[in-house]
Tab-separated table of C-alpha atoms in Angstrom:
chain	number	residue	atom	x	y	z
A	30	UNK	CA	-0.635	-36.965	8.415
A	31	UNK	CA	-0.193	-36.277	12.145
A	32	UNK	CA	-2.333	-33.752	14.040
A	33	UNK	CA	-1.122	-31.371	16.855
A	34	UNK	CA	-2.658	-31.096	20.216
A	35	UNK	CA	-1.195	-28.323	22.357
A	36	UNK	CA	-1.826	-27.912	25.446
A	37	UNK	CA	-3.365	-25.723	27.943
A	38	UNK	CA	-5.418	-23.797	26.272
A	39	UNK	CA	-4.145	-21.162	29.024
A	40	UNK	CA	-1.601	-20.412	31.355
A	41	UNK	CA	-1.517	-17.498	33.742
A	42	UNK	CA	1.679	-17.192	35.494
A	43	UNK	CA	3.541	-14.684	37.193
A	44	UNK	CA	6.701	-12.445	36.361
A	45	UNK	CA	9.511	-15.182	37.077
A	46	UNK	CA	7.247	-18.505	37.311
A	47	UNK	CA	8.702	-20.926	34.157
A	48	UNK	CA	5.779	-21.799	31.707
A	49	UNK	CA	5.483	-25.404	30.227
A	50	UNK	CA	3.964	-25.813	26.895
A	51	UNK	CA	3.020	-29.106	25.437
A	52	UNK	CA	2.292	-30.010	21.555
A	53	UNK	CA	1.261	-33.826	20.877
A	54	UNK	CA	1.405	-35.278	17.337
A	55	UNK	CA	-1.427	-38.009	16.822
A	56	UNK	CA	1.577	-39.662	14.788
A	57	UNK	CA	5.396	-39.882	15.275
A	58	UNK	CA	7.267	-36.639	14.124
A	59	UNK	CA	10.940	-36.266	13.922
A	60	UNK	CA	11.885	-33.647	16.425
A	61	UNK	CA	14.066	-31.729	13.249
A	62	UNK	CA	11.219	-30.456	11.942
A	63	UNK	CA	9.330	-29.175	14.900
A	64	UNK	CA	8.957	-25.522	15.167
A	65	UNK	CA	7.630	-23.092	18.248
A	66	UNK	CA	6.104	-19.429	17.539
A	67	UNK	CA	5.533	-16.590	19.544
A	68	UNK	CA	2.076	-14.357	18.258
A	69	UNK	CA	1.613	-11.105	19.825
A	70	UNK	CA	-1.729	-9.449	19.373
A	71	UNK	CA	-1.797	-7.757	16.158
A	72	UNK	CA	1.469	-8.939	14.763
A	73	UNK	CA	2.403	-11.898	12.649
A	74	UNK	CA	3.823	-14.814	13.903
A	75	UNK	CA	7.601	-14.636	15.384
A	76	UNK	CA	10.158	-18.163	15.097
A	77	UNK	CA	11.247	-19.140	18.155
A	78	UNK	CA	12.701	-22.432	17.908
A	79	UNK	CA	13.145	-24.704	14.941
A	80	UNK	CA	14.337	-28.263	14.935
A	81	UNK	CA	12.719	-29.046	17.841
A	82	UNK	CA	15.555	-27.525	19.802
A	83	UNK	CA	17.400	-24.705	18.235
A	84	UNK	CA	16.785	-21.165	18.845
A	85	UNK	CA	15.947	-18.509	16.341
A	86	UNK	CA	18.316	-15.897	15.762
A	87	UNK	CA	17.358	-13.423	18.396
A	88	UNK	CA	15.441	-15.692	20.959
A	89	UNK	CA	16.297	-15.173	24.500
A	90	UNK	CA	18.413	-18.253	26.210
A	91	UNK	CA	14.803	-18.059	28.410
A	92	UNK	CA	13.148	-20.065	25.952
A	93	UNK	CA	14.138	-23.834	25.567
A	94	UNK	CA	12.445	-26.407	23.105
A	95	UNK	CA	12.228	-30.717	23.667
A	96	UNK	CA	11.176	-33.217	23.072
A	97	UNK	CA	11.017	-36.366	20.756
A	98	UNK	CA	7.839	-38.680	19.038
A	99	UNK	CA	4.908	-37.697	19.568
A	100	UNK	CA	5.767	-35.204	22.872
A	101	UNK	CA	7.429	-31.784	22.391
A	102	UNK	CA	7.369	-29.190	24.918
A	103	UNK	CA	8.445	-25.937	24.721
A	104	UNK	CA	9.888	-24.020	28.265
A	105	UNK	CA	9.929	-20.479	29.319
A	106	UNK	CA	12.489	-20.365	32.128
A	107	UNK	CA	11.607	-16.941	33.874
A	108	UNK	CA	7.922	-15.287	32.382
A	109	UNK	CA	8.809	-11.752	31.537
A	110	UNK	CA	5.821	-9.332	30.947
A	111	UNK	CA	6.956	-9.405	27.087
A	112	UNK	CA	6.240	-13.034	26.898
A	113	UNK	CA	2.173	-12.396	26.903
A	114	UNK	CA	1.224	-13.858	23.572
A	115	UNK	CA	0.192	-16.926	21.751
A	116	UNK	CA	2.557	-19.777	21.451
A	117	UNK	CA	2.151	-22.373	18.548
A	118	UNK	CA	4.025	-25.675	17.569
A	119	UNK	CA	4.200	-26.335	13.526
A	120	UNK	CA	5.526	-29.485	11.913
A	121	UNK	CA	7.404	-27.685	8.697
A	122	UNK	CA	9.443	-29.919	6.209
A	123	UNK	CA	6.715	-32.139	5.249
A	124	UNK	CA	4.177	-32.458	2.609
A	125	UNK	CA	1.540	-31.362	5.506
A	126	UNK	CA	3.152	-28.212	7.816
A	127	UNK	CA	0.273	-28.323	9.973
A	128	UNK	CA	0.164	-26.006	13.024
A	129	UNK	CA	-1.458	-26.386	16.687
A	130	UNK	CA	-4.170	-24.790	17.809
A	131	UNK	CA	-2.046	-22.635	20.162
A	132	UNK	CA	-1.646	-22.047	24.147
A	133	UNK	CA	-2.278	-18.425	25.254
A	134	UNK	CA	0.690	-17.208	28.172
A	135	UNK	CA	-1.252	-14.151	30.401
A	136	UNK	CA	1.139	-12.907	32.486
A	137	UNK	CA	-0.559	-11.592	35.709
B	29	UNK	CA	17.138	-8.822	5.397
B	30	UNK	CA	14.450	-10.645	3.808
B	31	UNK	CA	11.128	-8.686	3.852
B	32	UNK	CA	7.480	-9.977	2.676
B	33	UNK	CA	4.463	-8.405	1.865
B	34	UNK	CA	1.067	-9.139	0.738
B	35	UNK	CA	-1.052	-7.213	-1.613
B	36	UNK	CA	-4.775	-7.375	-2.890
B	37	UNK	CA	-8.496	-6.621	-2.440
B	38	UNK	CA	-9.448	-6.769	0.920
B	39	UNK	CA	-12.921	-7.747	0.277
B	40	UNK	CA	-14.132	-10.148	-1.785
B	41	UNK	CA	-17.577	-11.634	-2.542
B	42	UNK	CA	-19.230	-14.198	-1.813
B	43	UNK	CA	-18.508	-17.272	-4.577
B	44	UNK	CA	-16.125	-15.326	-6.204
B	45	UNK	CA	-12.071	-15.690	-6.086
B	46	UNK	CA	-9.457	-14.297	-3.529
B	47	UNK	CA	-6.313	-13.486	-5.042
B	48	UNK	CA	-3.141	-12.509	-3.115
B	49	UNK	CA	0.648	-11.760	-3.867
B	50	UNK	CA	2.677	-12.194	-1.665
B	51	UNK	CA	6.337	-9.637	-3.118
B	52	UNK	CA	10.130	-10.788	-1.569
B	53	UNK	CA	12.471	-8.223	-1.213
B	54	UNK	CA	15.906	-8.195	0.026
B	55	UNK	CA	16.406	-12.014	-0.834
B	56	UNK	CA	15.823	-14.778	-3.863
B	57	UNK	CA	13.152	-17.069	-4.414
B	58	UNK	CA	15.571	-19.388	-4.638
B	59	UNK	CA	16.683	-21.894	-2.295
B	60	UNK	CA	13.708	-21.926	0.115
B	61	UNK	CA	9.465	-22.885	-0.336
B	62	UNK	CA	7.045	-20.086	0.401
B	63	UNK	CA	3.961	-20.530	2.205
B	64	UNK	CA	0.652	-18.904	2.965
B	65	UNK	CA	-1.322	-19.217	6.282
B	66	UNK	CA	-4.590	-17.704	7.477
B	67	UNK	CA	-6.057	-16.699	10.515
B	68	UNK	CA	-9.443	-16.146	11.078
B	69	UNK	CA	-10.293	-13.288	13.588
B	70	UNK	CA	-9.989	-14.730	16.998
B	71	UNK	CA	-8.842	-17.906	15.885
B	72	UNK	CA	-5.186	-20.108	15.428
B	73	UNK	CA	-3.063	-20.500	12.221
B	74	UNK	CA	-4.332	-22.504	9.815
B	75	UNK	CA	-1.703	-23.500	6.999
B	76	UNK	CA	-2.776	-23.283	3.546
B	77	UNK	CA	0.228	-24.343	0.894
B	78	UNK	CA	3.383	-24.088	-0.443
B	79	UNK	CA	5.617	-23.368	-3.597
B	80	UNK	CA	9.351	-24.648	-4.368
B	81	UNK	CA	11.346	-22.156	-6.337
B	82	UNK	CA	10.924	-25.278	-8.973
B	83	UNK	CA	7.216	-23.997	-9.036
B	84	UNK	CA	5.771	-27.927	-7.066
B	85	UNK	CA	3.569	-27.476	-4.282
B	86	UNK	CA	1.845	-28.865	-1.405
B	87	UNK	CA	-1.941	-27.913	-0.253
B	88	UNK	CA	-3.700	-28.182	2.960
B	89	UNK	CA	-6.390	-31.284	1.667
B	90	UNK	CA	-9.280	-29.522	3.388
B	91	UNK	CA	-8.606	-26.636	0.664
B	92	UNK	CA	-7.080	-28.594	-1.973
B	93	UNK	CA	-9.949	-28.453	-4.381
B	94	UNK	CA	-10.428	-24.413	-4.359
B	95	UNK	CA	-6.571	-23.279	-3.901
B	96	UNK	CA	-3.684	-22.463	-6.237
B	97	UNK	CA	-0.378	-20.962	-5.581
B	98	UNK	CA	2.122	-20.016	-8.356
B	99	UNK	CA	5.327	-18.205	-8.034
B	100	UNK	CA	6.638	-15.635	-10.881
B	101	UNK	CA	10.729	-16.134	-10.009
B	102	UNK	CA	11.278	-12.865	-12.154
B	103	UNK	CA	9.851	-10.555	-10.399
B	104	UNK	CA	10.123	-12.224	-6.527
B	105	UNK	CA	6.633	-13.105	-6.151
B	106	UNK	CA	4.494	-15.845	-5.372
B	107	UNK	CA	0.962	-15.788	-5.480
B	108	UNK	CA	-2.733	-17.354	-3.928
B	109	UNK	CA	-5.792	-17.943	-5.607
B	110	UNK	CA	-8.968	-19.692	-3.451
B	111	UNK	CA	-11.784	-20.093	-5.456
B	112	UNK	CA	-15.829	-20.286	-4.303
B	113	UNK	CA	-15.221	-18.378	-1.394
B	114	UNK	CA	-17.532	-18.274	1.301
B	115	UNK	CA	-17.450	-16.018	4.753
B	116	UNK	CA	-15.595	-18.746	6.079
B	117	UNK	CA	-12.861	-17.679	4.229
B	118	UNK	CA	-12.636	-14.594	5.990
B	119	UNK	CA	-9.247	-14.153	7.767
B	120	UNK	CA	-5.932	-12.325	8.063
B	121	UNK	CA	-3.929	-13.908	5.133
B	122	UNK	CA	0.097	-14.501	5.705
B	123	UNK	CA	2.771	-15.585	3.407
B	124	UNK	CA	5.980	-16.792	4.780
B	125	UNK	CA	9.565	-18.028	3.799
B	126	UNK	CA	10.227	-21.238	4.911
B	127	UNK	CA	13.238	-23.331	4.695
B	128	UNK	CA	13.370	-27.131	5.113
B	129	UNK	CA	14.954	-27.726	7.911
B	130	UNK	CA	14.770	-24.569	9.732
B	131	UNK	CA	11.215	-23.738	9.443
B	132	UNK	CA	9.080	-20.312	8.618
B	133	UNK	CA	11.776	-17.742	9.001
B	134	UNK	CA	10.379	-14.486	7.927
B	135	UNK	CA	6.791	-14.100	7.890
B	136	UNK	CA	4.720	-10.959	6.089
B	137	UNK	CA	2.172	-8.790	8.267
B	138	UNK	CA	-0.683	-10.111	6.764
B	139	UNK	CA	-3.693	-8.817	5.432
B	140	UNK	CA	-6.928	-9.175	6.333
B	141	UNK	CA	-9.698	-10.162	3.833
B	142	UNK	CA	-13.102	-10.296	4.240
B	143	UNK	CA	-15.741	-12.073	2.164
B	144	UNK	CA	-19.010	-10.285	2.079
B	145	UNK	CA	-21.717	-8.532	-0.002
């Protein structure tokens, strides 16, 4: 079963900079059943994109997910103060929905 | 809208068993798999398992020898047992609806359990 490897750890960007987050699978995933989530402190985890691509119902058009194999990437467009939180990839749809271990956004 | 929460002790002993419902309202069982995640203070998601509606299920091998989840389709619920806990255990528990091809939709708030004396 493949493993995900996000990466940075962190990213501190400013109000308007675009934030690139990467998740590698140690084995080839189809991109349909990669998900992205959004954790603010103290709440539960939020959907963001699913199928590799598509946004959740209520995700800004700022957020944007790629990617194919064994490299997915997940792209805020303009950092908003909001978007300080936790960001995790997940392969769902398998016998294994194994998650990342997460890239923390700071916005300074 | 779906809504999910979880329900039990929030402190269990050492070597003993956790045990955590997890109640849907405002949507079936039916038609998706529900999960449950944990998330040791500080720390990323770790998933745990999953139920069908059909009552199969998939567990995370690390925990496969101390973990059970069953679902009760009558009364919306679905439930986790982890057996021989140890402090390591100790985590905000989640359960979530997922769905197979869109992913974990509607999550719970969680609850946080801690295993201690």
């Amino acid at each position: 079963d493949s493993v995900l490897t996000q990466s940075p750890g962190t990213l501190s960007l400013s109000p308007g900079e675009r934030a690139t987050l990467s998740c590698k699978a140690s084995q080839g995933i189809s991109s349909s059943y990669i998900a992205w989530y959004q954790q603010r402190p103290g709440q539960a985890p939020r959907l963001l994109i699913y199928g590799g691509s598509n946004r959740a119902t209520g995700t800004p058009d700022r957020f944007s997910g790629s990617g194919s194999t064994t490299d997915f990437t997940l792209t805020i467009s303009r950092l908003e103060p909001g978007d300080s939180a936790v960001y995790y990839c997940q392969r769902y749809g398998s016998s294994w929905d194994t998650f990342g271990q997460g890239t923390k956004v700071e916005i300074k | 809208q779906v809504q999910l929460q979880v329900s039990g002790p929030g402190l269990v002993k050492p070597s003993e068993t956790l045990s955590l419902t997890c109640t849907v309202s405002g949507g079936s069982i039916s038609g998706y798999y529900w999960s449950w995640i944990r998330q040791p203070p500080g720390k990323g998601l770790q998933w745990i398992g999953y139920i069908f509606d059909t009552g199969n299920t998939n567990y995370n091998p690390s925990l496969k020898s101390r973990v059970s989840v069953s679902v009760d389709t009558s009364n919306n619920q679905f439930s986790l047992r982890l057996t021989s806990v140890t402090a390591a255990d100790t985590a905000i528990y989640f359960c979530a609806r997922a769905d197979w091809n869109d992913g974990y939709d509607s999550w719970a708030q969680g609850a946080l359990v801690t295993v201690s004396s």
